[in-house]
Amino acid sequence: GIQVEQSPPDLILQEGANSTLRCNFSDSVNNLQWFHQNPWGQLINLFYIPSGTKQNGRLSATTVATERYSLLYISSSQTTDSGVYFCAVGGFSGAGSYQLTFGKGTKLSVIP
Amino acid sequence: DSGVTQTPKHLITATGQRVTLRCSPRSGDLSVYWYQQSLDQGLQFLIQYYNGEERAKGNILERFSAQQFPDLHSELNLSSLELGDSALYFCASSVDRQGDEQYFGPGTRLTVT
């Protein structure tokens, strides 16, 4: 099946700093999503970005499908950005079944 | 709010018992997906239903089963529960095709004692 690797696993930022989170995947995909899991466990959709670049406020994302990676940029970080950021890619498993495969996440802590 | 609802929010039960988790997809979405998030396995895809029929299967145990009803809500049944089944169970929905954006519900936190 598709392998998804996220880096770094942990990140501590001072409020106001910028950061880049990376997601590498092992095969061609037709779906790539970034999520933020807040401290209450909710998974919040950030971007649906199988290819190209999107921006939403202080967050932006870029996926280069041909090179099998995606980047999530967080600018001017705030304490409310803390949580775990997941990358998930959609493709076919070894058994031929379509599924969304999640990376292990990047745990972000923003300190005042 | 994603528009996907899940009940209950929390569930505490004993080993050997059976529980049912319920999910209502976003209005207009035909596909429902179930995921399990545990500390050791991370977020894993369990099963997908599309318009009432099973469409894809992931790492779902034989003790677990799901169905999607004519009104498109879905239920995940977990039986002969073990301590290791304690996890956060998410439901997600999408419009139609595999590859469409998936929207996640708030999850059901299951604790098996």
GROMACS .gro file of C-alpha atoms in nm:
model
  225
    1GLY     CA    1   0.000   0.000   0.000
    2ILE     CA    2   0.086   0.367  -0.009
    3GLN     CA    3   0.336   0.489   0.250
    4VAL     CA    4   0.303   0.839   0.397
    5GLU     CA    5   0.582   1.004   0.590
    6GLN     CA    6   0.550   1.335   0.771
    7SER     CA    7   0.826   1.550   0.908
    8PRO     CA    8   0.917   1.675   1.154
    9PRO     CA    9   0.735   1.457   1.409
   10ASP     CA   10   0.745   1.734   1.670
   11LEU     CA   11   0.778   2.109   1.639
   12ILE     CA   12   0.789   2.379   1.904
   13LEU     CA   13   0.744   2.737   1.788
   14GLN     CA   14   0.741   3.075   1.949
   15GLU     CA   15   0.420   3.264   1.878
   16GLY     CA   16   0.460   3.465   1.558
   17ALA     CA   17   0.710   3.229   1.397
   18ASN     CA   18   0.665   3.057   1.061
   19SER     CA   19   0.692   2.686   0.989
   20THR     CA   20   0.687   2.432   0.709
   21LEU     CA   21   0.552   2.079   0.750
   22ARG     CA   22   0.632   1.815   0.492
   23CYS     CA   23   0.447   1.508   0.365
   24ASN     CA   24   0.612   1.251   0.138
   25PHE     CA   25   0.414   0.971  -0.024
   26SER     CA   26   0.521   0.663  -0.209
   27ASP     CA   27   0.284   0.635  -0.505
   28SER     CA   28   0.058   0.836  -0.731
   29VAL     CA   29  -0.256   0.956  -0.555
   30ASN     CA   30  -0.583   1.119  -0.651
   31ASN     CA   31  -0.652   1.280  -0.314
   32LEU     CA   32  -0.434   1.461  -0.067
   33GLN     CA   33  -0.575   1.632   0.239
   34TRP     CA   34  -0.425   1.820   0.531
   35PHE     CA   35  -0.600   1.810   0.866
   36HIS     CA   36  -0.554   1.976   1.202
   37GLN     CA   37  -0.648   1.767   1.503
   38ASN     CA   38  -0.718   2.001   1.790
   39PRO     CA   39  -0.667   1.915   2.158
   40TRP     CA   40  -1.030   1.798   2.178
   41GLY     CA   41  -0.966   1.537   1.910
   42GLN     CA   42  -1.158   1.698   1.626
   43LEU     CA   43  -1.017   1.654   1.276
   44ILE     CA   44  -1.053   1.981   1.090
   45ASN     CA   45  -1.013   1.997   0.714
   46LEU     CA   46  -0.743   2.243   0.615
   47PHE     CA   47  -0.682   2.170   0.248
   48TYR     CA   48  -0.789   1.933  -0.025
   49ILE     CA   49  -0.490   1.957  -0.254
   50PRO     CA   50  -0.406   1.664  -0.486
   51SER     CA   51  -0.188   1.908  -0.681
   52GLY     CA   52  -0.106   2.275  -0.700
   53THR     CA   53  -0.106   2.551  -0.441
   54LYS     CA   54  -0.380   2.687  -0.218
   55GLN     CA   55  -0.393   2.954   0.048
   56ASN     CA   56  -0.633   3.013   0.332
   57GLY     CA   57  -0.542   3.302   0.558
   58ARG     CA   58  -0.214   3.231   0.737
   59LEU     CA   59  -0.202   2.878   0.600
   60SER     CA   60  -0.100   2.766   0.256
   61ALA     CA   61  -0.022   2.430   0.098
   62THR     CA   62   0.159   2.306  -0.209
   63THR     CA   63   0.151   1.959  -0.358
   64VAL     CA   64   0.398   1.849  -0.625
   65ALA     CA   65   0.234   1.525  -0.734
   66THR     CA   66   0.507   1.431  -0.983
   67GLU     CA   67   0.766   1.440  -0.702
   68ARG     CA   68   0.528   1.289  -0.445
   69TYR     CA   69   0.538   1.547  -0.172
   70SER     CA   70   0.325   1.816  -0.017
   71LEU     CA   71   0.412   2.110   0.207
   72LEU     CA   72   0.199   2.294   0.460
   73TYR     CA   73   0.308   2.645   0.553
   74ILE     CA   74   0.196   2.815   0.870
   75SER     CA   75   0.284   3.181   0.902
   76SER     CA   76   0.266   3.407   1.208
   77SER     CA   77   0.175   3.110   1.426
   78GLN     CA   78  -0.070   3.148   1.714
   79THR     CA   79  -0.125   2.937   2.023
   80THR     CA   80  -0.452   2.815   1.871
   81ASP     CA   81  -0.248   2.652   1.593
   82SER     CA   82  -0.122   2.395   1.844
   83GLY     CA   83  -0.225   2.037   1.784
   84VAL     CA   84  -0.139   1.759   1.544
   85TYR     CA   85  -0.127   1.812   1.169
   86PHE     CA   86  -0.202   1.512   0.953
   87CYS     CA   87  -0.144   1.454   0.587
   88ALA     CA   88  -0.365   1.188   0.424
   89VAL     CA   89  -0.341   1.056   0.072
   90GLY     CA   90  -0.595   0.863  -0.131
   91GLY     CA   91  -0.496   0.570  -0.345
   92PHE     CA   92  -0.524   0.197  -0.386
   93SER     CA   93  -0.386  -0.041  -0.125
   94GLY     CA   94  -0.195  -0.356  -0.206
   95ALA     CA   95  -0.525  -0.546  -0.196
   96GLY     CA   96  -0.670  -0.316  -0.462
   97SER     CA   97  -0.902  -0.134  -0.225
   98TYR     CA   98  -0.918   0.247  -0.235
   99GLN     CA   99  -0.843   0.416   0.093
  100LEU     CA  100  -0.720   0.733   0.256
  101THR     CA  101  -0.386   0.662   0.424
  102PHE     CA  102  -0.273   0.891   0.705
  103GLY     CA  103   0.076   0.985   0.808
  104LYS     CA  104   0.177   0.974   1.174
  105GLY     CA  105   0.135   1.349   1.204
  106THR     CA  106   0.339   1.649   1.315
  107LYS     CA  107   0.273   1.761   1.670
  108LEU     CA  108   0.295   2.139   1.683
  109SER     CA  109   0.323   2.334   2.005
  110VAL     CA  110   0.308   2.714   1.985
  111ILE     CA  111   0.424   2.887   2.300
  112PRO     CA  112   0.345   3.248   2.392
  113ASP     CA  113  -1.871   2.210   1.188
  114SER     CA  114  -1.818   1.963   0.904
  115GLY     CA  115  -2.186   1.863   0.878
  116VAL     CA  116  -2.109   1.502   0.970
  117THR     CA  117  -2.265   1.393   1.298
  118GLN     CA  118  -2.170   1.102   1.518
  119THR     CA  119  -2.331   0.957   1.828
  120PRO     CA  120  -2.252   0.894   2.102
  121LYS     CA  121  -1.955   1.120   2.178
  122HIS     CA  122  -1.828   0.893   2.451
  123LEU     CA  123  -1.888   0.528   2.527
  124ILE     CA  124  -1.756   0.323   2.817
  125THR     CA  125  -1.819  -0.049   2.816
  126ALA     CA  126  -1.672  -0.374   2.941
  127THR     CA  127  -1.472  -0.640   2.762
  128GLY     CA  128  -1.685  -0.890   2.575
  129GLN     CA  129  -1.966  -0.646   2.514
  130ARG     CA  130  -2.110  -0.517   2.186
  131VAL     CA  131  -2.165  -0.153   2.090
  132THR     CA  132  -2.306   0.039   1.794
  133LEU     CA  133  -2.171   0.370   1.672
  134ARG     CA  134  -2.387   0.587   1.453
  135CYS     CA  135  -2.299   0.836   1.179
  136SER     CA  136  -2.501   1.074   0.964
  137PRO     CA  137  -2.319   1.205   0.658
  138ARG     CA  138  -2.334   1.558   0.520
  139SER     CA  139  -2.647   1.634   0.325
  140GLY     CA  140  -2.600   1.507  -0.031
  141ASP     CA  141  -2.300   1.286   0.041
  142LEU     CA  142  -2.337   0.926  -0.074
  143SER     CA  143  -2.015   0.778   0.066
  144VAL     CA  144  -1.948   0.704   0.430
  145TYR     CA  145  -1.610   0.597   0.567
  146TRP     CA  146  -1.512   0.465   0.909
  147TYR     CA  147  -1.169   0.517   1.068
  148GLN     CA  148  -1.009   0.411   1.393
  149GLN     CA  149  -0.751   0.622   1.575
  150SER     CA  150  -0.553   0.444   1.844
  151LEU     CA  151  -0.228   0.536   2.014
  152ASP     CA  152  -0.032   0.247   1.869
  153GLN     CA  153  -0.184   0.222   1.519
  154GLY     CA  154  -0.253   0.585   1.439
  155LEU     CA  155  -0.544   0.671   1.208
  156GLN     CA  156  -0.655   0.369   1.005
  157PHE     CA  157  -0.923   0.325   0.743
  158LEU     CA  158  -1.173   0.055   0.831
  159ILE     CA  159  -1.446   0.044   0.569
  160GLN     CA  160  -1.637   0.248   0.309
  161TYR     CA  161  -2.001   0.234   0.204
  162TYR     CA  162  -2.140   0.402  -0.104
  163ASN     CA  163  -2.515   0.446  -0.142
  164GLY     CA  164  -2.589   0.146   0.077
  165GLU     CA  165  -2.328  -0.092  -0.053
  166GLU     CA  166  -1.985  -0.184   0.076
  167ARG     CA  167  -1.725  -0.035  -0.155
  168ALA     CA  168  -1.384  -0.071   0.008
  169LYS     CA  169  -1.240  -0.252   0.304
  170GLY     CA  170  -0.934  -0.167   0.507
  171ASN     CA  171  -0.797  -0.302   0.832
  172ILE     CA  172  -1.132  -0.397   0.979
  173LEU     CA  173  -1.145  -0.686   1.224
  174GLU     CA  174  -1.394  -0.969   1.171
  175ARG     CA  175  -1.553  -0.873   1.504
  176PHE     CA  176  -1.646  -0.539   1.350
  177SER     CA  177  -1.916  -0.481   1.091
  178ALA     CA  178  -2.088  -0.185   0.935
  179GLN     CA  179  -2.387  -0.101   0.724
  180GLN     CA  180  -2.539   0.198   0.548
  181PHE     CA  181  -2.913   0.243   0.553
  182PRO     CA  182  -3.147   0.380   0.281
  183ASP     CA  183  -3.141   0.724   0.445
  184LEU     CA  184  -2.759   0.704   0.409
  185HIS     CA  185  -2.677   0.705   0.778
  186SER     CA  186  -2.431   0.437   0.880
  187GLU     CA  187  -2.367   0.223   1.184
  188LEU     CA  188  -2.045   0.055   1.295
  189ASN     CA  189  -2.098  -0.251   1.514
  190LEU     CA  190  -1.815  -0.363   1.740
  191SER     CA  191  -1.856  -0.697   1.918
  192SER     CA  192  -1.663  -0.914   2.164
  193LEU     CA  193  -1.482  -0.599   2.268
  194GLU     CA  194  -1.125  -0.616   2.390
  195LEU     CA  195  -0.916  -0.362   2.580
  196GLY     CA  196  -0.725  -0.291   2.260
  197ASP     CA  197  -1.041  -0.171   2.086
  198SER     CA  198  -1.034   0.142   2.298
  199ALA     CA  199  -0.990   0.421   2.046
  200LEU     CA  200  -1.142   0.722   1.878
  201TYR     CA  201  -1.370   0.616   1.594
  202PHE     CA  202  -1.432   0.864   1.317
  203CYS     CA  203  -1.687   0.867   1.043
  204ALA     CA  204  -1.627   1.068   0.728
  205SER     CA  205  -1.836   1.137   0.420
  206SER     CA  206  -1.779   1.251   0.066
  207VAL     CA  207  -1.999   1.338  -0.226
  208ASP     CA  208  -1.950   1.045  -0.457
  209ARG     CA  209  -1.628   0.928  -0.609
  210GLN     CA  210  -1.321   0.790  -0.443
  211GLY     CA  211  -1.080   1.080  -0.452
  212ASP     CA  212  -1.339   1.336  -0.344
  213GLU     CA  213  -1.263   1.540  -0.034
  214GLN     CA  214  -1.364   1.363   0.285
  215TYR     CA  215  -1.521   1.549   0.577
  216PHE     CA  216  -1.487   1.406   0.925
  217GLY     CA  217  -1.729   1.391   1.211
  218PRO     CA  218  -1.635   1.474   1.572
  219GLY     CA  219  -1.566   1.109   1.656
  220THR     CA  220  -1.683   0.864   1.920
  221ARG     CA  221  -1.438   0.792   2.200
  222LEU     CA  222  -1.472   0.427   2.303
  223THR     CA  223  -1.324   0.306   2.628
  224VAL     CA  224  -1.326  -0.067   2.699
  225THR     CA  225  -1.262  -0.157   3.064
   0.00000   0.00000   0.00000
